[in-house]
Amino acid sequence: MRIEPFRLERYFAQHEFSAPYLLCCSDCGSMSIGDLLQMEPGAEEKFRETWLGYTESQGDPVLREAIARQYEGISADQVLVHSGAEEAIFNAMNALLKPGDHVIVLYPCYQSLAEVARAIGCEITYWKLENGPDWQLDLGFLEDKIRPNTKLLVINFPNNPTGYLLGKEDLTRISRLSQYHGFYVFSDEVYRWLEYDDKDRLPSICEINESGLTLGVMSKSFGLAGLRIGWIATQNREVYRKLATYKDYTTICNSAPSEFLSVIALNHKKQIIDRNLGIISDNITRLNDFFKKYDHLFKWTQPKAGPIAFPELLKGRIGEFCENLVSKTGVLLLPGDLYAEGSNHFRIGFGRATMTAALQKFQEYLEAEGMGK
Ligand SMILES: Cc1ncc(COP(=O)(O)O)c(C=O)c1O
């Protein structure tokens, strides 16, 4: 397989551990192993006793139970644990697709959601989010593009990078189209549970579609990316079997300490997610003030969910803008042209309490450069 470099991940490899002010991260603030273990009496002792042999390749049964409890009508044997969401994306595409299959991908997107299928030799149609006064998605376009060889639709709500969240009726419509035309829906739900209003939360695709694949992970909403624990939940036994069979060639099984720690985090999901939503809510207030002050320079669309958004730079080119900013101040934004050629947007991340200091630096820079009003 000839796969293109992952532009966003290469950019992070260059800057993430050297730029002091990260203003574009997509995960919520993290914590130490000690902080996590403290949430549950007796967990520290049990963690020390965790056996470091091979683990069950589908994932620790206790962890699969804990994941299954997050979805309605899903049981532990319908959950397959992976090393992060990234392994699950790579494996699912490889297990389900062959050259010549047609794949429709929501766009802009986290690159692997389209690139793995493209590298396999699939024909890709990009289903674009349009930025009017708000982000918008045309379901008519999707319907028009379905072909007899359409094998897979890849969606991601809340979306990376725009933060866009689909309406529930539209998800039902997508699910019906998949059932009628016989394609799979791969739903990247790594930012799920970060809806600012619970009422906006979409059902998971594995709950409403018998062949739907739900992708979840500990990295984003929980802020525990270092665990490298992700999963796919699906009711479809044949899909599950294909995925499990493919995984024998990538990681075989998962990290035992990470599986144990993920169970603790899932047992305390409400506490962790509430903390993260609190940080997001405070940061959104700051961002609304900031973007109001600089509305001559940026177009801001506040999302309904998640820790990221994709504002547009109205003057100048985004690549140069981000490069100057990081080299002069150490503030890291993510230029939108890493997602889509010609985009003049940038990704901003607000899931961490450290955002305040980074935004302050950003503002000082804009004033020093004479970009204020
Ligand atoms: C939409 C989306 N899917 C998948 C991933 C990969 O997640 P992980 O790092 O947990 O493998 C990311 C990471 O940024 C993402 O934003």
PDB file of C-alpha atoms in Angstrom, residues 167-332:
ATOM      1  CA  GLY A 167     -29.305  16.918  13.394  1.00  0.00           C
ATOM      2  CA  LYS A 168     -30.920  13.654  14.582  1.00  0.00           C
ATOM      3  CA  GLU A 169     -33.359  13.433  11.655  1.00  0.00           C
ATOM      4  CA  ASP A 170     -30.468  13.718   9.218  1.00  0.00           C
ATOM      5  CA  LEU A 171     -28.642  10.848  10.912  1.00  0.00           C
ATOM      6  CA  THR A 172     -31.791   8.733  10.643  1.00  0.00           C
ATOM      7  CA  ARG A 173     -31.979   9.627   6.945  1.00  0.00           C
ATOM      8  CA  ILE A 174     -28.344   8.590   6.437  1.00  0.00           C
ATOM      9  CA  SER A 175     -28.974   5.312   8.233  1.00  0.00           C
ATOM     10  CA  ARG A 176     -32.022   4.589   6.027  1.00  0.00           C
ATOM     11  CA  LEU A 177     -29.993   5.320   2.878  1.00  0.00           C
ATOM     12  CA  SER A 178     -27.364   2.847   4.043  1.00  0.00           C
ATOM     13  CA  GLN A 179     -29.983   0.168   4.674  1.00  0.00           C
ATOM     14  CA  TYR A 180     -31.714   0.793   1.356  1.00  0.00           C
ATOM     15  CA  HIS A 181     -28.534   0.884  -0.785  1.00  0.00           C
ATOM     16  CA  GLY A 182     -26.575  -1.649   1.256  1.00  0.00           C
ATOM     17  CA  PHE A 183     -23.462   0.309   2.202  1.00  0.00           C
ATOM     18  CA  TYR A 184     -21.792   0.399   5.611  1.00  0.00           C
ATOM     19  CA  VAL A 185     -21.653   3.551   7.719  1.00  0.00           C
ATOM     20  CA  PHE A 186     -18.383   4.090   9.587  1.00  0.00           C
ATOM     21  CA  SER A 187     -19.159   6.708  12.212  1.00  0.00           C
ATOM     22  CA  ASP A 188     -16.172   8.326  13.900  1.00  0.00           C
ATOM     23  CA  GLU A 189     -17.651   9.387  17.235  1.00  0.00           C
ATOM     24  CA  VAL A 190     -14.421  10.195  19.069  1.00  0.00           C
ATOM     25  CA  TYR A 191     -15.816  13.550  20.294  1.00  0.00           C
ATOM     26  CA  ARG A 192     -19.124  12.092  21.467  1.00  0.00           C
ATOM     27  CA  TRP A 193     -20.321  13.049  24.975  1.00  0.00           C
ATOM     28  CA  LEU A 194     -18.936  16.567  24.537  1.00  0.00           C
ATOM     29  CA  GLU A 195     -22.264  18.035  23.366  1.00  0.00           C
ATOM     30  CA  TYR A 196     -22.808  21.380  25.173  1.00  0.00           C
ATOM     31  CA  ASP A 197     -26.487  20.478  25.504  1.00  0.00           C
ATOM     32  CA  ASP A 198     -27.241  16.773  26.150  1.00  0.00           C
ATOM     33  CA  LYS A 199     -30.346  17.070  23.965  1.00  0.00           C
ATOM     34  CA  ASP A 200     -28.147  17.517  20.894  1.00  0.00           C
ATOM     35  CA  ARG A 201     -26.370  14.167  21.360  1.00  0.00           C
ATOM     36  CA  LEU A 202     -26.884  11.904  18.367  1.00  0.00           C
ATOM     37  CA  PRO A 203     -27.655   8.237  18.793  1.00  0.00           C
ATOM     38  CA  SER A 204     -24.601   6.157  18.054  1.00  0.00           C
ATOM     39  CA  ILE A 205     -24.685   4.486  14.642  1.00  0.00           C
ATOM     40  CA  CYS A 206     -24.201   1.033  16.231  1.00  0.00           C
ATOM     41  CA  GLU A 207     -27.472   1.568  18.117  1.00  0.00           C
ATOM     42  CA  ILE A 208     -29.618   2.444  15.112  1.00  0.00           C
ATOM     43  CA  ASN A 209     -28.019   0.648  12.188  1.00  0.00           C
ATOM     44  CA  GLU A 210     -27.428  -3.109  12.195  1.00  0.00           C
ATOM     45  CA  SER A 211     -24.369  -2.766   9.955  1.00  0.00           C
ATOM     46  CA  GLY A 212     -23.107   0.514  11.371  1.00  0.00           C
ATOM     47  CA  LEU A 213     -19.611   0.770  12.847  1.00  0.00           C
ATOM     48  CA  THR A 214     -19.150   3.122  15.795  1.00  0.00           C
ATOM     49  CA  LEU A 215     -15.643   4.373  16.495  1.00  0.00           C
ATOM     50  CA  GLY A 216     -14.915   5.485  20.067  1.00  0.00           C
ATOM     51  CA  VAL A 217     -11.738   6.271  21.977  1.00  0.00           C
ATOM     52  CA  MET A 218     -10.345   7.329  25.364  1.00  0.00           C
ATOM     53  CA  SER A 219      -8.242  10.117  23.777  1.00  0.00           C
ATOM     54  CA  LYS A 220     -10.584  13.017  23.165  1.00  0.00           C
ATOM     55  CA  SER A 221     -13.643  13.415  25.419  1.00  0.00           C
ATOM     56  CA  PHE A 222     -11.834  11.688  28.301  1.00  0.00           C
ATOM     57  CA  GLY A 223      -8.480  13.377  27.591  1.00  0.00           C
ATOM     58  CA  LEU A 224      -6.609  10.086  28.002  1.00  0.00           C
ATOM     59  CA  ALA A 225      -4.800   9.783  24.664  1.00  0.00           C
ATOM     60  CA  GLY A 226      -1.728   8.205  26.278  1.00  0.00           C
ATOM     61  CA  LEU A 227      -3.763   5.079  27.038  1.00  0.00           C
ATOM     62  CA  ARG A 228      -4.052   4.371  23.295  1.00  0.00           C
ATOM     63  CA  ILE A 229      -7.354   2.584  23.785  1.00  0.00           C
ATOM     64  CA  GLY A 230     -10.046   2.850  21.115  1.00  0.00           C
ATOM     65  CA  TRP A 231     -12.865   0.566  19.997  1.00  0.00           C
ATOM     66  CA  ILE A 232     -15.351  -0.345  17.335  1.00  0.00           C
ATOM     67  CA  ALA A 233     -18.865  -1.359  18.291  1.00  0.00           C
ATOM     68  CA  THR A 234     -21.062  -3.071  15.731  1.00  0.00           C
ATOM     69  CA  GLN A 235     -24.034  -5.433  15.692  1.00  0.00           C
ATOM     70  CA  ASN A 236     -22.859  -7.007  12.461  1.00  0.00           C
ATOM     71  CA  ARG A 237     -21.197 -10.370  13.294  1.00  0.00           C
ATOM     72  CA  GLU A 238     -19.531 -10.716   9.893  1.00  0.00           C
ATOM     73  CA  VAL A 239     -18.018  -7.223  10.079  1.00  0.00           C
ATOM     74  CA  TYR A 240     -16.814  -7.987  13.602  1.00  0.00           C
ATOM     75  CA  ARG A 241     -15.219 -11.237  12.474  1.00  0.00           C
ATOM     76  CA  LYS A 242     -13.396  -9.520   9.592  1.00  0.00           C
ATOM     77  CA  LEU A 243     -12.076  -6.774  11.873  1.00  0.00           C
ATOM     78  CA  ALA A 244     -10.915  -9.212  14.547  1.00  0.00           C
ATOM     79  CA  THR A 245      -9.178 -11.330  11.908  1.00  0.00           C
ATOM     80  CA  TYR A 246      -7.354  -8.311  10.481  1.00  0.00           C
ATOM     81  CA  LYS A 247      -6.199  -7.126  13.909  1.00  0.00           C
ATOM     82  CA  ASP A 248      -4.023 -10.237  14.257  1.00  0.00           C
ATOM     83  CA  TYR A 249      -1.674  -8.543  11.775  1.00  0.00           C
ATOM     84  CA  THR A 250      -1.428  -5.181  13.531  1.00  0.00           C
ATOM     85  CA  THR A 251      -1.417  -5.285  17.347  1.00  0.00           C
ATOM     86  CA  ILE A 252      -2.956  -8.722  18.155  1.00  0.00           C
ATOM     87  CA  CYS A 253      -4.083  -7.502  21.573  1.00  0.00           C
ATOM     88  CA  ASN A 254      -4.013  -4.343  23.656  1.00  0.00           C
ATOM     89  CA  SER A 255      -1.874  -2.972  26.483  1.00  0.00           C
ATOM     90  CA  ALA A 256      -2.974  -4.604  29.751  1.00  0.00           C
ATOM     91  CA  PRO A 257      -2.227  -1.544  31.975  1.00  0.00           C
ATOM     92  CA  SER A 258      -4.124   0.703  29.548  1.00  0.00           C
ATOM     93  CA  GLU A 259      -7.110  -1.612  29.494  1.00  0.00           C
ATOM     94  CA  PHE A 260      -7.247  -1.588  33.305  1.00  0.00           C
ATOM     95  CA  LEU A 261      -6.964   2.217  33.455  1.00  0.00           C
ATOM     96  CA  SER A 262      -9.625   2.655  30.764  1.00  0.00           C
ATOM     97  CA  VAL A 263     -12.101   0.693  32.901  1.00  0.00           C
ATOM     98  CA  ILE A 264     -11.454   3.084  35.801  1.00  0.00           C
ATOM     99  CA  ALA A 265     -12.015   6.073  33.510  1.00  0.00           C
ATOM    100  CA  LEU A 266     -15.245   4.618  32.106  1.00  0.00           C
ATOM    101  CA  ASN A 267     -16.488   3.878  35.651  1.00  0.00           C
ATOM    102  CA  HIS A 268     -15.998   7.602  36.367  1.00  0.00           C
ATOM    103  CA  LYS A 269     -17.091   8.894  32.998  1.00  0.00           C
ATOM    104  CA  LYS A 270     -19.536  11.495  34.325  1.00  0.00           C
ATOM    105  CA  GLN A 271     -16.963  13.082  36.616  1.00  0.00           C
ATOM    106  CA  ILE A 272     -14.311  13.240  33.870  1.00  0.00           C
ATOM    107  CA  ILE A 273     -16.614  14.462  31.099  1.00  0.00           C
ATOM    108  CA  ASP A 274     -18.281  17.048  33.367  1.00  0.00           C
ATOM    109  CA  ARG A 275     -14.849  18.416  34.241  1.00  0.00           C
ATOM    110  CA  ASN A 276     -13.928  18.650  30.560  1.00  0.00           C
ATOM    111  CA  LEU A 277     -17.235  20.230  29.558  1.00  0.00           C
ATOM    112  CA  GLY A 278     -16.708  22.830  32.298  1.00  0.00           C
ATOM    113  CA  ILE A 279     -13.313  23.754  30.833  1.00  0.00           C
ATOM    114  CA  ILE A 280     -14.801  23.906  27.321  1.00  0.00           C
ATOM    115  CA  SER A 281     -17.671  26.106  28.470  1.00  0.00           C
ATOM    116  CA  ASP A 282     -15.320  28.638  30.140  1.00  0.00           C
ATOM    117  CA  ASN A 283     -13.080  28.627  27.079  1.00  0.00           C
ATOM    118  CA  ILE A 284     -15.988  29.153  24.680  1.00  0.00           C
ATOM    119  CA  THR A 285     -16.967  32.293  26.622  1.00  0.00           C
ATOM    120  CA  ARG A 286     -13.402  33.597  26.215  1.00  0.00           C
ATOM    121  CA  LEU A 287     -13.362  32.698  22.523  1.00  0.00           C
ATOM    122  CA  ASN A 288     -16.667  34.419  21.833  1.00  0.00           C
ATOM    123  CA  ASP A 289     -15.248  37.642  23.347  1.00  0.00           C
ATOM    124  CA  PHE A 290     -11.991  37.214  21.446  1.00  0.00           C
ATOM    125  CA  PHE A 291     -13.613  36.626  18.070  1.00  0.00           C
ATOM    126  CA  LYS A 292     -16.035  39.506  18.594  1.00  0.00           C
ATOM    127  CA  LYS A 293     -13.054  41.800  19.188  1.00  0.00           C
ATOM    128  CA  TYR A 294     -11.300  40.551  16.037  1.00  0.00           C
ATOM    129  CA  ASP A 295     -14.295  40.048  13.755  1.00  0.00           C
ATOM    130  CA  HIS A 296     -12.557  42.101  11.041  1.00  0.00           C
ATOM    131  CA  LEU A 297      -9.829  39.427  10.943  1.00  0.00           C
ATOM    132  CA  PHE A 298     -11.613  36.122  11.596  1.00  0.00           C
ATOM    133  CA  LYS A 299     -14.960  34.489  10.858  1.00  0.00           C
ATOM    134  CA  TRP A 300     -16.017  32.434  13.891  1.00  0.00           C
ATOM    135  CA  THR A 301     -18.729  29.791  13.977  1.00  0.00           C
ATOM    136  CA  GLN A 302     -19.317  28.533  17.498  1.00  0.00           C
ATOM    137  CA  PRO A 303     -19.879  24.765  17.531  1.00  0.00           C
ATOM    138  CA  LYS A 304     -22.553  22.880  19.486  1.00  0.00           C
ATOM    139  CA  ALA A 305     -20.153  20.198  20.646  1.00  0.00           C
ATOM    140  CA  GLY A 306     -16.532  19.223  21.055  1.00  0.00           C
ATOM    141  CA  PRO A 307     -13.211  20.888  21.873  1.00  0.00           C
ATOM    142  CA  ILE A 308     -12.346  22.265  18.401  1.00  0.00           C
ATOM    143  CA  ALA A 309     -13.583  24.741  15.808  1.00  0.00           C
ATOM    144  CA  PHE A 310     -12.437  25.951  12.409  1.00  0.00           C
ATOM    145  CA  PRO A 311     -12.507  29.749  12.106  1.00  0.00           C
ATOM    146  CA  GLU A 312     -11.569  31.467   8.854  1.00  0.00           C
ATOM    147  CA  LEU A 313      -8.766  33.983   8.434  1.00  0.00           C
ATOM    148  CA  LEU A 314     -10.203  36.889   6.419  1.00  0.00           C
ATOM    149  CA  LYS A 315      -6.920  38.686   5.607  1.00  0.00           C
ATOM    150  CA  GLY A 316      -3.681  37.044   4.460  1.00  0.00           C
ATOM    151  CA  ARG A 317      -2.787  33.398   3.837  1.00  0.00           C
ATOM    152  CA  ILE A 318      -3.269  30.906   6.639  1.00  0.00           C
ATOM    153  CA  GLY A 319      -0.011  28.952   6.210  1.00  0.00           C
ATOM    154  CA  GLU A 320       2.119  32.078   6.517  1.00  0.00           C
ATOM    155  CA  PHE A 321      -0.035  33.424   9.361  1.00  0.00           C
ATOM    156  CA  CYS A 322       0.386  30.261  11.474  1.00  0.00           C
ATOM    157  CA  GLU A 323       4.095  30.012  10.669  1.00  0.00           C
ATOM    158  CA  ASN A 324       4.755  33.610  11.801  1.00  0.00           C
ATOM    159  CA  LEU A 325       2.668  33.115  14.911  1.00  0.00           C
ATOM    160  CA  VAL A 326       4.461  29.978  16.084  1.00  0.00           C
ATOM    161  CA  SER A 327       7.947  31.229  15.258  1.00  0.00           C
ATOM    162  CA  LYS A 328       7.476  34.625  16.963  1.00  0.00           C
ATOM    163  CA  THR A 329       5.371  33.625  19.976  1.00  0.00           C
ATOM    164  CA  GLY A 330       5.317  29.838  20.340  1.00  0.00           C
ATOM    165  CA  VAL A 331       1.511  29.803  19.890  1.00  0.00           C
ATOM    166  CA  LEU A 332       0.498  26.823  17.753  1.00  0.00           C
TER     167      LEU A 332
END
